[in-house]
Amino acid sequence: MSNDAYTPSAARYDHTPYRRAGRSGVLLPPISLGFWQNFGEDRDETTLRRIMQRAFDLGVTHFDLANNYGPPPGAAESHVGRILHRDFRAHRDELIISTKAGYHMWDGPYGDGGSRKYLLSSLDQSLERLGLEYVDIFYHHREDPETPLQETMGALADAVHSGRALYVGISNYSPEATRGAHQLLAERGVPLLIHQPSYSMFNRHVENGLLETVDELGVGIAAFSPLQQGLLTNRYMSGVPAGSRAHGSNGSLTERQVKDKDYQTRVRGLSEIAHERGQSLAQMALAWALRHPQVTTALVGASSIPQLEQNVQTMQNPDFTAEELERIDEFAIDGTAR
């Protein structure tokens, strides 16, 4: 990694319309930087460092991780930890750093799920990789029907009471489980800060009760995969480029998804509306997800600085007319390209 010193932009807070997470005291940028699938050991750490620096210069104060982000699992936290130590030690209090546990992380019966054993052990490992004394938000990454919700929420509450996390969140929870988590945490004197569901024009499940639930409870939303892993960009409108997620057998997308006729029709229709708005398709998709006041931030990955800059520019045109939303609904169909 380069040894040149990093000095943040003095204007980094001048143009970001920070948004409140529910009814908490926490403000987040509308676009946050996520590290799922793009900060693994196959990436050049100097490039990763430049992306994090540029994000902070643009007012992106929220970096989102999980224990198993990589590849391999843990690699993203290790990369970010080294970069935080190198460039951000003097700015730790200007950052919101989150991590999660809930999916498979290590072998044996204690490396997955929602048990107290797994969650607190994983948090300790994450803190070691990140080189931090605490994270700002610690999430349970998924519902675990095998573990009592009371045990899982008790572990999250103890993460706060022990000083290892300032706030807690949940991810991939149903509206009903969200209510239960909120109540159990409140009984332990810990607020549920935020919920992290997948939400995009092609994955609209949060509109079936979750938006109303978090609004009632005063919980924020951090939407992940708002670009549907690249499907809501212009990247796949002319086929499958080499090196993309849909290229090869190990990608998170498949060529079948990209070549699906319904997908191609819908993505082209959405792209035309975005062009009329003076936006890229990605920018319109992000603005569309953020149009709900319950959605505090949208998490985006970035493989390059230009990609990051384009996404952050989304908020230059965040509003939609009723006619635009009606036209978008013709193409923004839940379940597209699954």
Short mmCIF file of C-alpha atoms in Angstrom, two decimals:
data_model
loop_
_atom_site.label_atom_id
_atom_site.label_comp_id
_atom_site.label_asym_id
_atom_site.label_seq_id
_atom_site.Cartn_x
_atom_site.Cartn_y
_atom_site.Cartn_z
CA MET A 1 0.00 0.00 0.00
CA SER A 2 1.22 3.51 -0.77
CA ASN A 3 2.71 5.41 2.16
CA ASP A 4 1.58 8.87 1.04
CA ALA A 5 -0.40 10.70 3.71
CA TYR A 6 -4.11 11.30 3.31
CA THR A 7 -5.63 14.67 4.17
CA PRO A 8 -9.45 14.74 3.89
CA SER A 9 -11.18 17.44 1.91
CA ALA A 10 -12.11 20.46 4.02
CA ALA A 11 -15.39 20.66 2.07
CA ARG A 12 -16.48 17.06 2.75
CA TYR A 13 -19.62 18.07 4.67
CA ASP A 14 -20.71 20.96 2.49
CA HIS A 15 -23.09 19.21 0.08
CA THR A 16 -24.38 16.03 1.72
CA PRO A 17 -28.07 16.03 2.82
CA TYR A 18 -27.68 13.71 5.83
CA ARG A 19 -30.80 11.79 6.81
CA ARG A 20 -31.98 10.73 10.26
CA ALA A 21 -32.19 7.02 11.07
CA GLY A 22 -35.77 6.66 12.27
CA ARG A 23 -36.37 8.72 15.37
CA SER A 24 -32.79 8.33 16.64
CA GLY A 25 -30.07 10.91 16.98
CA VAL A 26 -28.01 9.29 14.20
CA LEU A 27 -27.61 10.94 10.81
CA LEU A 28 -26.37 8.94 7.84
CA PRO A 29 -25.42 9.97 4.30
CA PRO A 30 -28.02 9.06 1.68
CA ILE A 31 -25.39 6.95 -0.11
CA SER A 32 -23.24 4.71 2.09
CA LEU A 33 -20.28 2.58 1.05
CA GLY A 34 -20.75 -1.16 1.40
CA PHE A 35 -18.04 -3.80 1.14
CA TRP A 36 -19.99 -6.89 0.07
CA GLN A 37 -18.23 -8.78 -2.77
CA ASN A 38 -15.86 -5.93 -3.65
CA PHE A 39 -13.19 -5.74 -0.92
CA GLY A 40 -11.77 -9.25 -1.01
CA GLU A 41 -8.21 -10.49 -1.25
CA ASP A 42 -8.42 -10.38 -5.05
CA ARG A 43 -8.56 -6.57 -4.95
CA ASP A 44 -5.60 -4.20 -4.92
CA GLU A 45 -5.47 -2.53 -1.51
CA THR A 46 -4.18 0.75 -2.90
CA THR A 47 -7.30 0.98 -5.09
CA LEU A 48 -9.50 0.15 -2.12
CA ARG A 49 -7.77 2.81 -0.09
CA ARG A 50 -8.40 5.44 -2.78
CA ILE A 51 -12.09 4.50 -2.93
CA MET A 52 -12.49 4.92 0.84
CA GLN A 53 -10.63 8.22 0.78
CA ARG A 54 -12.74 9.58 -2.05
CA ALA A 55 -15.93 8.44 -0.34
CA PHE A 56 -15.03 10.34 2.82
CA ASP A 57 -14.09 13.40 0.78
CA LEU A 58 -17.62 13.28 -0.71
CA GLY A 59 -19.27 13.19 2.71
CA VAL A 60 -19.82 9.42 2.86
CA THR A 61 -19.36 8.79 6.58
CA HIS A 62 -20.90 5.30 6.77
CA PHE A 63 -18.88 2.17 5.93
CA ASP A 64 -20.87 -1.08 6.07
CA LEU A 65 -19.34 -4.54 6.53
CA ALA A 66 -20.11 -8.05 7.75
CA ASN A 67 -17.97 -10.78 9.24
CA ASN A 68 -18.16 -12.92 6.09
CA TYR A 69 -17.57 -10.24 3.44
CA GLY A 70 -14.66 -11.05 1.18
CA PRO A 71 -13.77 -13.29 -0.46
CA PRO A 72 -12.60 -15.09 1.60
CA PRO A 73 -14.75 -14.40 4.68
CA GLY A 74 -13.13 -11.76 6.88
CA ALA A 75 -11.02 -10.27 4.10
CA ALA A 76 -13.09 -7.09 3.76
CA GLU A 77 -12.82 -6.32 7.48
CA SER A 78 -9.06 -6.93 7.36
CA HIS A 79 -8.63 -4.61 4.36
CA VAL A 80 -10.78 -1.90 5.91
CA GLY A 81 -9.03 -2.26 9.26
CA ARG A 82 -5.63 -1.59 7.72
CA ILE A 83 -6.97 1.40 5.78
CA LEU A 84 -8.70 2.82 8.85
CA HIS A 85 -5.45 2.56 10.79
CA ARG A 86 -3.45 4.15 7.98
CA ASP A 87 -5.78 7.00 6.98
CA PHE A 88 -8.64 7.49 9.41
CA ARG A 89 -7.29 7.24 12.95
CA ALA A 90 -7.72 10.99 13.46
CA HIS A 91 -11.26 10.82 12.03
CA ARG A 92 -12.74 7.80 13.83
CA ASP A 93 -15.39 9.93 15.51
CA GLU A 94 -16.54 11.21 12.11
CA LEU A 95 -17.37 7.70 10.90
CA ILE A 96 -20.21 5.22 11.35
CA ILE A 97 -18.76 1.73 10.94
CA SER A 98 -21.11 -1.24 10.97
CA THR A 99 -20.64 -4.98 10.83
CA LYS A 100 -22.86 -8.05 11.06
CA ALA A 101 -23.00 -11.70 12.05
CA GLY A 102 -25.60 -14.29 11.22
CA TYR A 103 -24.47 -16.34 8.24
CA HIS A 104 -21.84 -19.09 8.16
CA MET A 105 -18.43 -17.84 9.25
CA TRP A 106 -16.46 -20.77 10.69
CA ASP A 107 -16.79 -24.54 10.96
CA GLY A 108 -18.60 -26.32 13.74
CA PRO A 109 -21.89 -25.67 15.54
CA TYR A 110 -20.95 -22.18 16.83
CA GLY A 111 -20.07 -20.39 13.58
CA ASP A 112 -23.52 -19.60 12.21
CA GLY A 113 -26.99 -18.48 13.26
CA GLY A 114 -28.18 -16.31 16.11
CA SER A 115 -26.81 -17.77 19.32
CA ARG A 116 -25.16 -15.63 21.95
CA LYS A 117 -22.03 -17.77 21.57
CA TYR A 118 -21.76 -17.06 17.85
CA LEU A 119 -22.74 -13.38 17.83
CA LEU A 120 -20.42 -12.18 20.58
CA SER A 121 -17.52 -14.36 19.45
CA SER A 122 -17.95 -13.05 15.91
CA LEU A 123 -18.09 -9.46 17.11
CA ASP A 124 -14.82 -9.90 18.97
CA GLN A 125 -13.22 -11.33 15.83
CA SER A 126 -14.57 -8.45 13.74
CA LEU A 127 -13.18 -5.88 16.14
CA GLU A 128 -9.78 -7.55 15.96
CA ARG A 129 -9.78 -7.54 12.15
CA LEU A 130 -10.94 -3.93 12.05
CA GLY A 131 -8.50 -2.82 14.71
CA LEU A 132 -11.30 -1.05 16.61
CA GLU A 133 -12.47 -0.96 20.21
CA TYR A 134 -16.10 -0.74 19.11
CA VAL A 135 -18.31 -0.61 16.02
CA ASP A 136 -21.03 1.97 15.71
CA ILE A 137 -23.68 -0.53 14.58
CA PHE A 138 -23.72 -4.30 15.12
CA TYR A 139 -26.37 -6.21 13.16
CA HIS A 140 -27.85 -9.65 13.36
CA HIS A 141 -27.63 -10.54 9.69
CA ARG A 142 -30.69 -12.79 9.34
CA GLU A 143 -33.55 -14.38 11.21
CA ASP A 144 -32.60 -17.69 12.85
CA PRO A 145 -35.67 -19.85 13.51
CA GLU A 146 -33.52 -22.32 15.47
CA THR A 147 -32.58 -19.78 18.16
CA PRO A 148 -35.01 -17.97 20.49
CA LEU A 149 -35.28 -14.33 19.49
CA GLN A 150 -34.83 -13.42 23.14
CA GLU A 151 -31.34 -14.98 23.13
CA THR A 152 -30.33 -13.20 19.94
CA MET A 153 -31.57 -9.80 21.08
CA GLY A 154 -30.00 -10.36 24.49
CA ALA A 155 -26.64 -10.84 22.80
CA LEU A 156 -27.10 -7.62 20.78
CA ALA A 157 -28.05 -5.73 23.93
CA ASP A 158 -24.98 -7.05 25.72
CA ALA A 159 -22.81 -5.90 22.82
CA VAL A 160 -24.02 -2.37 23.59
CA HIS A 161 -23.82 -2.69 27.38
CA SER A 162 -20.25 -4.02 27.12
CA GLY A 163 -19.14 -1.08 24.94
CA ARG A 164 -18.39 -3.21 21.88
CA ALA A 165 -21.17 -1.53 19.87
CA LEU A 166 -22.90 1.83 20.17
CA TYR A 167 -26.11 0.76 18.39
CA VAL A 168 -27.66 -2.43 17.06
CA GLY A 169 -29.60 -3.36 13.97
CA ILE A 170 -31.19 -6.31 12.22
CA SER A 171 -31.09 -7.44 8.60
CA ASN A 172 -33.42 -9.60 6.51
CA TYR A 173 -36.11 -9.71 9.23
CA SER A 174 -39.85 -9.89 8.53
CA PRO A 175 -42.15 -7.16 9.84
CA GLU A 176 -43.37 -9.49 12.60
CA ALA A 177 -39.84 -10.42 13.72
CA THR A 178 -38.86 -6.75 13.55
CA ARG A 179 -41.58 -5.92 16.07
CA GLY A 180 -40.43 -8.72 18.33
CA ALA A 181 -36.80 -7.64 18.12
CA HIS A 182 -37.72 -4.03 18.88
CA GLN A 183 -39.71 -5.02 21.97
CA LEU A 184 -37.06 -7.38 23.35
CA LEU A 185 -34.29 -4.83 22.91
CA ALA A 186 -36.40 -2.12 24.55
CA GLU A 187 -36.84 -4.37 27.58
CA ARG A 188 -33.04 -4.40 27.85
CA GLY A 189 -32.82 -0.62 27.51
CA VAL A 190 -31.38 -0.72 23.98
CA PRO A 191 -33.12 0.89 20.99
CA LEU A 192 -33.33 -0.85 17.63
CA LEU A 193 -31.62 1.69 15.42
CA ILE A 194 -31.94 0.33 11.90
CA HIS A 195 -33.10 -2.50 9.67
CA GLN A 196 -31.09 -3.55 6.60
CA PRO A 197 -33.27 -5.24 3.95
CA SER A 198 -32.71 -5.74 0.26
CA TYR A 199 -34.73 -3.17 -1.67
CA SER A 200 -34.73 -2.24 -5.32
CA MET A 201 -37.02 -1.73 -8.29
CA PHE A 202 -36.80 -5.48 -8.89
CA ASN A 203 -37.13 -6.51 -5.23
CA ARG A 204 -39.99 -4.63 -3.59
CA HIS A 205 -40.85 -6.86 -0.63
CA VAL A 206 -40.31 -4.07 1.92
CA GLU A 207 -43.45 -2.40 0.55
CA ASN A 208 -45.49 -5.31 1.94
CA GLY A 209 -45.55 -4.12 5.54
CA LEU A 210 -41.94 -3.43 6.51
CA LEU A 211 -41.99 0.27 5.61
CA GLU A 212 -45.07 0.79 7.78
CA THR A 213 -43.55 -1.25 10.62
CA VAL A 214 -40.29 0.68 10.84
CA ASP A 215 -42.17 3.96 10.55
CA GLU A 216 -44.34 3.05 13.50
CA LEU A 217 -41.37 1.86 15.57
CA GLY A 218 -39.09 4.78 14.69
CA VAL A 219 -36.48 2.54 13.07
CA GLY A 220 -34.42 3.53 10.04
CA ILE A 221 -33.77 1.49 6.90
CA ALA A 222 -30.43 0.91 5.19
CA ALA A 223 -31.33 -0.57 1.80
CA PHE A 224 -28.84 -3.06 0.41
CA SER A 225 -28.60 -4.14 -3.25
CA PRO A 226 -30.54 -1.06 -4.44
CA LEU A 227 -28.99 -1.65 -7.88
CA GLN A 228 -29.88 -5.38 -7.78
CA GLN A 229 -26.19 -6.36 -8.02
CA GLY A 230 -25.74 -4.31 -11.19
CA LEU A 231 -28.95 -5.32 -12.95
CA LEU A 232 -30.28 -1.77 -12.45
CA THR A 233 -27.41 -0.21 -14.36
CA ASN A 234 -26.64 -0.04 -18.06
CA ARG A 235 -23.96 -2.71 -17.60
CA TYR A 236 -25.98 -5.67 -18.89
CA MET A 237 -28.09 -4.05 -21.60
CA SER A 238 -25.75 -5.26 -24.34
CA GLY A 239 -24.89 -8.69 -23.00
CA VAL A 240 -22.55 -10.00 -20.35
CA PRO A 241 -19.20 -8.20 -20.19
CA ALA A 242 -16.09 -10.17 -19.25
CA GLY A 243 -15.20 -9.82 -15.58
CA SER A 244 -18.76 -9.01 -14.53
CA ARG A 245 -20.66 -10.82 -11.78
CA ALA A 246 -22.74 -12.60 -14.42
CA HIS A 247 -19.68 -13.88 -16.29
CA GLY A 248 -18.66 -17.40 -15.37
CA SER A 249 -20.18 -20.05 -13.17
CA ASN A 250 -19.18 -18.60 -9.81
CA GLY A 251 -20.84 -15.21 -10.12
CA SER A 252 -23.72 -14.01 -7.95
CA LEU A 253 -25.65 -13.30 -11.16
CA THR A 254 -26.13 -15.65 -14.09
CA GLU A 255 -26.21 -15.16 -17.84
CA ARG A 256 -29.75 -16.52 -17.77
CA GLN A 257 -30.86 -13.61 -15.57
CA VAL A 258 -29.21 -11.03 -17.79
CA LYS A 259 -30.54 -12.47 -21.06
CA ASP A 260 -34.09 -12.90 -19.76
CA LYS A 261 -36.47 -11.10 -22.14
CA ASP A 262 -38.57 -9.61 -19.36
CA TYR A 263 -35.45 -8.22 -17.71
CA GLN A 264 -34.17 -6.70 -20.94
CA THR A 265 -37.54 -5.08 -21.68
CA ARG A 266 -37.86 -3.63 -18.19
CA VAL A 267 -34.30 -2.38 -17.82
CA ARG A 268 -34.50 -0.62 -21.19
CA GLY A 269 -37.79 1.01 -20.25
CA LEU A 270 -36.35 2.24 -16.97
CA SER A 271 -33.20 3.47 -18.71
CA GLU A 272 -35.30 5.59 -21.05
CA ILE A 273 -37.07 7.26 -18.11
CA ALA A 274 -33.73 7.87 -16.40
CA HIS A 275 -32.36 9.48 -19.58
CA GLU A 276 -35.35 11.83 -19.68
CA ARG A 277 -34.58 12.79 -16.05
CA GLY A 278 -30.96 13.55 -16.92
CA GLN A 279 -29.72 10.64 -14.82
CA SER A 280 -28.03 7.32 -15.33
CA LEU A 281 -30.20 4.30 -14.64
CA ALA A 282 -28.17 3.65 -11.48
CA GLN A 283 -28.77 7.17 -10.20
CA MET A 284 -32.51 6.93 -10.81
CA ALA A 285 -32.67 3.51 -9.12
CA LEU A 286 -30.93 4.89 -6.04
CA ALA A 287 -33.14 7.97 -5.91
CA TRP A 288 -36.21 5.74 -6.29
CA ALA A 289 -35.20 3.61 -3.29
CA LEU A 290 -34.49 6.74 -1.25
CA ARG A 291 -37.83 8.36 -2.08
CA HIS A 292 -39.38 6.86 1.06
CA PRO A 293 -38.65 8.89 4.21
CA GLN A 294 -38.20 5.61 6.10
CA VAL A 295 -35.16 4.74 3.94
CA THR A 296 -32.25 6.48 5.62
CA THR A 297 -29.48 5.34 3.30
CA ALA A 298 -28.77 3.16 0.28
CA LEU A 299 -25.70 0.93 0.41
CA VAL A 300 -23.60 0.76 -2.74
CA GLY A 301 -20.44 -1.05 -3.60
CA ALA A 302 -17.79 0.60 -5.73
CA SER A 303 -15.04 -0.93 -7.83
CA SER A 304 -13.78 2.44 -9.03
CA ILE A 305 -13.80 6.10 -8.05
CA PRO A 306 -15.88 7.21 -11.09
CA GLN A 307 -18.56 4.66 -10.17
CA LEU A 308 -18.61 5.94 -6.59
CA GLU A 309 -18.79 9.57 -7.72
CA GLN A 310 -21.69 8.87 -10.07
CA ASN A 311 -23.66 7.16 -7.31
CA VAL A 312 -23.10 9.98 -4.82
CA GLN A 313 -24.37 12.48 -7.44
CA THR A 314 -27.77 10.77 -7.21
CA MET A 315 -29.00 13.38 -4.75
CA GLN A 316 -28.68 16.16 -7.33
CA ASN A 317 -32.08 14.99 -8.63
CA PRO A 318 -33.86 13.03 -5.86
CA ASP A 319 -37.50 13.93 -6.53
CA PHE A 320 -40.08 12.24 -8.75
CA THR A 321 -43.33 13.43 -10.22
CA ALA A 322 -46.43 11.28 -9.85
CA GLU A 323 -46.31 10.64 -13.60
CA GLU A 324 -42.70 9.43 -13.42
CA LEU A 325 -43.50 7.04 -10.58
CA GLU A 326 -46.48 5.68 -12.52
CA ARG A 327 -44.30 5.07 -15.58
CA ILE A 328 -41.58 3.45 -13.46
CA ASP A 329 -44.14 1.07 -11.96
CA GLU A 330 -44.75 -0.36 -15.44
CA PHE A 331 -41.20 -1.72 -15.43
CA ALA A 332 -40.23 -1.94 -11.73
CA ILE A 333 -41.68 -5.41 -11.20
CA ASP A 334 -40.87 -7.39 -8.08
CA GLY A 335 -39.07 -10.65 -8.87
CA THR A 336 -37.53 -9.53 -12.17
CA ALA A 337 -34.43 -11.52 -13.21
CA ARG A 338 -34.50 -13.88 -10.24
#
